[in-house]
PDB file of C-alpha atoms in Angstrom:
ATOM      1  CA  MET A   1     -16.817   3.331   3.288  1.00 60.00           C
ATOM      2  CA  VAL A   2     -14.827   2.855   6.468  1.00 67.00           C
ATOM      3  CA  PRO A   3     -11.887   0.524   5.772  1.00 78.00           C
ATOM      4  CA  ASN A   4     -11.479  -2.560   7.902  1.00 84.00           C
ATOM      5  CA  LYS A   5      -7.883  -2.779   9.157  1.00 86.00           C
ATOM      6  CA  ASN A   6      -7.945  -6.586   8.889  1.00 90.00           C
ATOM      7  CA  THR A   7      -8.942  -6.335   5.231  1.00 92.00           C
ATOM      8  CA  ILE A   8      -6.068  -3.966   4.521  1.00 93.00           C
ATOM      9  CA  VAL A   9      -3.581  -6.247   6.301  1.00 94.00           C
ATOM     10  CA  ASP A  10      -4.932  -9.313   4.461  1.00 95.00           C
ATOM     11  CA  LEU A  11      -4.567  -7.541   1.099  1.00 94.00           C
ATOM     12  CA  LEU A  12      -1.013  -6.466   1.928  1.00 95.00           C
ATOM     13  CA  ASN A  13      -0.131 -10.016   2.978  1.00 94.00           C
ATOM     14  CA  HIS A  14      -1.631 -11.331  -0.264  1.00 92.00           C
ATOM     15  CA  LEU A  15       0.477  -8.783  -2.153  1.00 90.00           C
ATOM     16  CA  ILE A  16       3.716 -10.259  -0.771  1.00 90.00           C
ATOM     17  CA  LYS A  17       2.553 -13.902  -0.771  1.00 89.00           C
ATOM     18  CA  GLU A  18       3.779 -14.650  -4.299  1.00 80.00           C
ATOM     19  CA  ARG A  19       6.817 -12.393  -4.094  1.00 85.00           C
ATOM     20  CA  ARG A  20       9.005 -13.275  -1.131  1.00 84.00           C
ATOM     21  CA  ASP A  21      11.465 -10.510  -2.064  1.00 90.00           C
ATOM     22  CA  ILE A  22       9.127  -7.712  -0.929  1.00 93.00           C
ATOM     23  CA  SER A  23       7.600  -6.755   2.402  1.00 95.00           C
ATOM     24  CA  TRP A  24       5.460  -3.997   3.890  1.00 96.00           C
ATOM     25  CA  LYS A  25       5.179  -1.840   7.016  1.00 95.00           C
ATOM     26  CA  MET A  26       2.196   0.150   8.221  1.00 94.00           C
ATOM     27  CA  GLY A  27       2.012   2.706  10.987  1.00 89.00           C
ATOM     28  CA  VAL A  28       0.088   5.713  12.175  1.00 83.00           C
ATOM     29  CA  GLY A  29       1.681   8.842  10.773  1.00 75.00           C
ATOM     30  CA  TYR A  30      -0.667  11.222  12.578  1.00 77.00           C
ATOM     31  CA  HIS A  31      -3.553  11.075  15.031  1.00 72.00           C
ATOM     32  CA  ASP A  32      -5.309  14.092  16.534  1.00 68.00           C
ATOM     33  CA  GLY A  33      -6.596  12.105  19.516  1.00 70.00           C
ATOM     34  CA  ILE A  34     -10.232  12.579  18.555  1.00 72.00           C
ATOM     35  CA  ASN A  35     -11.119  11.143  15.179  1.00 72.00           C
ATOM     36  CA  ILE A  36      -8.509  11.666  12.455  1.00 78.00           C
ATOM     37  CA  SER A  37      -5.925   8.932  11.890  1.00 85.00           C
ATOM     38  CA  ILE A  38      -3.535   9.119   8.965  1.00 90.00           C
ATOM     39  CA  TYR A  39      -1.877   5.775   8.220  1.00 91.00           C
ATOM     40  CA  GLU A  40       1.247   5.277   6.163  1.00 94.00           C
ATOM     41  CA  ILE A  41       2.153   2.092   4.280  1.00 95.00           C
ATOM     42  CA  LEU A  42       5.604   1.389   2.919  1.00 95.00           C
ATOM     43  CA  ILE A  43       6.113  -1.472   0.429  1.00 95.00           C
ATOM     44  CA  PHE A  44       9.773  -2.287  -0.171  1.00 94.00           C
ATOM     45  CA  GLU A  45      12.297  -4.792  -1.523  1.00 92.00           C
ATOM     46  CA  ILE A  46      13.871  -6.713   1.343  1.00 92.00           C
ATOM     47  CA  LYS A  47      17.299  -7.379  -0.140  1.00 90.00           C
ATOM     48  CA  ASN A  48      18.001  -3.893  -1.497  1.00 89.00           C
ATOM     49  CA  ASN A  49      15.822  -1.996   0.998  1.00 88.00           C
ATOM     50  CA  ARG A  50      14.451  -0.176  -2.063  1.00 91.00           C
ATOM     51  CA  THR A  51      11.067   1.509  -1.771  1.00 92.00           C
ATOM     52  CA  ILE A  52       8.417   0.272  -4.189  1.00 92.00           C
ATOM     53  CA  SER A  53       5.501   2.291  -2.841  1.00 93.00           C
ATOM     54  CA  LYS A  54       4.583   4.862  -0.194  1.00 94.00           C
ATOM     55  CA  ILE A  55       0.923   5.343   0.633  1.00 93.00           C
ATOM     56  CA  ALA A  56      -0.788   7.729   3.051  1.00 93.00           C
ATOM     57  CA  PHE A  57      -4.507   7.389   3.705  1.00 93.00           C
ATOM     58  CA  ASN A  58      -7.232   8.508   6.076  1.00 91.00           C
ATOM     59  CA  GLY A  59      -7.866   5.639   8.477  1.00 87.00           C
ATOM     60  CA  ASN A  60     -11.464   6.678   9.047  1.00 85.00           C
ATOM     61  CA  SER A  61     -12.598   7.041   5.446  1.00 89.00           C
ATOM     62  CA  GLY A  62      -9.981   5.040   3.499  1.00 91.00           C
ATOM     63  CA  LYS A  63      -9.422   7.984   1.143  1.00 92.00           C
ATOM     64  CA  LEU A  64      -5.923   8.215  -0.301  1.00 92.00           C
ATOM     65  CA  LEU A  65      -4.039  11.357   0.628  1.00 90.00           C
ATOM     66  CA  LYS A  66      -0.756  10.629  -1.120  1.00 90.00           C
ATOM     67  CA  ILE A  67       0.588   7.708  -3.101  1.00 90.00           C
ATOM     68  CA  LYS A  68       3.792   7.005  -4.956  1.00 91.00           C
ATOM     69  CA  VAL A  69       4.465   3.738  -6.791  1.00 90.00           C
ATOM     70  CA  CYS A  70       7.831   3.361  -8.480  1.00 88.00           C
ATOM     71  CA  GLY A  71       7.327   2.831 -12.224  1.00 84.00           C
ATOM     72  CA  TYR A  72       3.519   3.160 -12.167  1.00 81.00           C
ATOM     73  CA  ARG A  73       2.300   5.791 -14.616  1.00 76.00           C
ATOM     74  CA  GLN A  74      -1.483   5.361 -14.573  1.00 74.00           C
ATOM     75  CA  LYS A  75      -3.942   7.130 -12.288  1.00 80.00           C
ATOM     76  CA  MET A  76      -4.275   5.327  -8.990  1.00 75.00           C
ATOM     77  CA  ALA A  77      -7.578   4.606  -7.269  1.00 84.00           C
ATOM     78  CA  ASP A  78      -9.101   7.023  -4.758  1.00 88.00           C
ATOM     79  CA  ASN A  79      -9.339   4.637  -1.792  1.00 92.00           C
ATOM     80  CA  ILE A  80      -6.853   2.377  -0.033  1.00 94.00           C
ATOM     81  CA  ILE A  81      -8.487  -0.960  -0.872  1.00 93.00           C
ATOM     82  CA  ASP A  82      -8.571  -0.271  -4.621  1.00 92.00           C
ATOM     83  CA  ALA A  83      -5.030   1.161  -4.522  1.00 93.00           C
ATOM     84  CA  ILE A  84      -3.619  -2.013  -2.940  1.00 93.00           C
ATOM     85  CA  LEU A  85      -5.432  -4.100  -5.566  1.00 92.00           C
ATOM     86  CA  ASP A  86      -3.966  -1.879  -8.330  1.00 91.00           C
ATOM     87  CA  ILE A  87      -0.460  -2.277  -6.882  1.00 91.00           C
ATOM     88  CA  ASN A  88      -0.968  -6.052  -6.650  1.00 90.00           C
ATOM     89  CA  ASN A  89      -1.945  -6.212 -10.336  1.00 88.00           C
ATOM     90  CA  PHE A  90       1.004  -3.991 -11.252  1.00 87.00           C
ATOM     91  CA  LEU A  91       3.464  -6.265  -9.419  1.00 85.00           C
ATOM     92  CA  ARG A  92       1.891  -9.468 -10.800  1.00 83.00           C
ATOM     93  CA  LYS A  93       2.376  -8.241 -14.367  1.00 78.00           C
ATOM     94  CA  GLY A  94       6.110  -8.117 -13.646  1.00 67.00           C
ATOM     95  CA  ILE A  95       6.458  -4.543 -14.869  1.00 56.00           C
ATOM     96  CA  TYR A  96       8.226  -3.464 -11.706  1.00 56.00           C
ATOM     97  CA  ARG A  97      11.787  -4.766 -11.367  1.00 53.00           C
TER      98      ARG A  97
END
């Protein structure tokens, strides 16, 4: 499944909607000029500038390449959409502080 960039942005905005103390940034970490784009997402606390999550994924397929979520011990999903939903649930439970 090819991820829709608008869907990813909407999910990230929903993630921070209830928690005004966090924000996110997304950028292209690598592009070969032909067909491979690797995107990186950083989710962080605004006040402390503390990283909550770093995610790298293939922009063409949505497959996760690397993910780190502070305090999350369970296996993360294999694609970017499911990973953002998992992080949202993790933050809503209030486990991360």
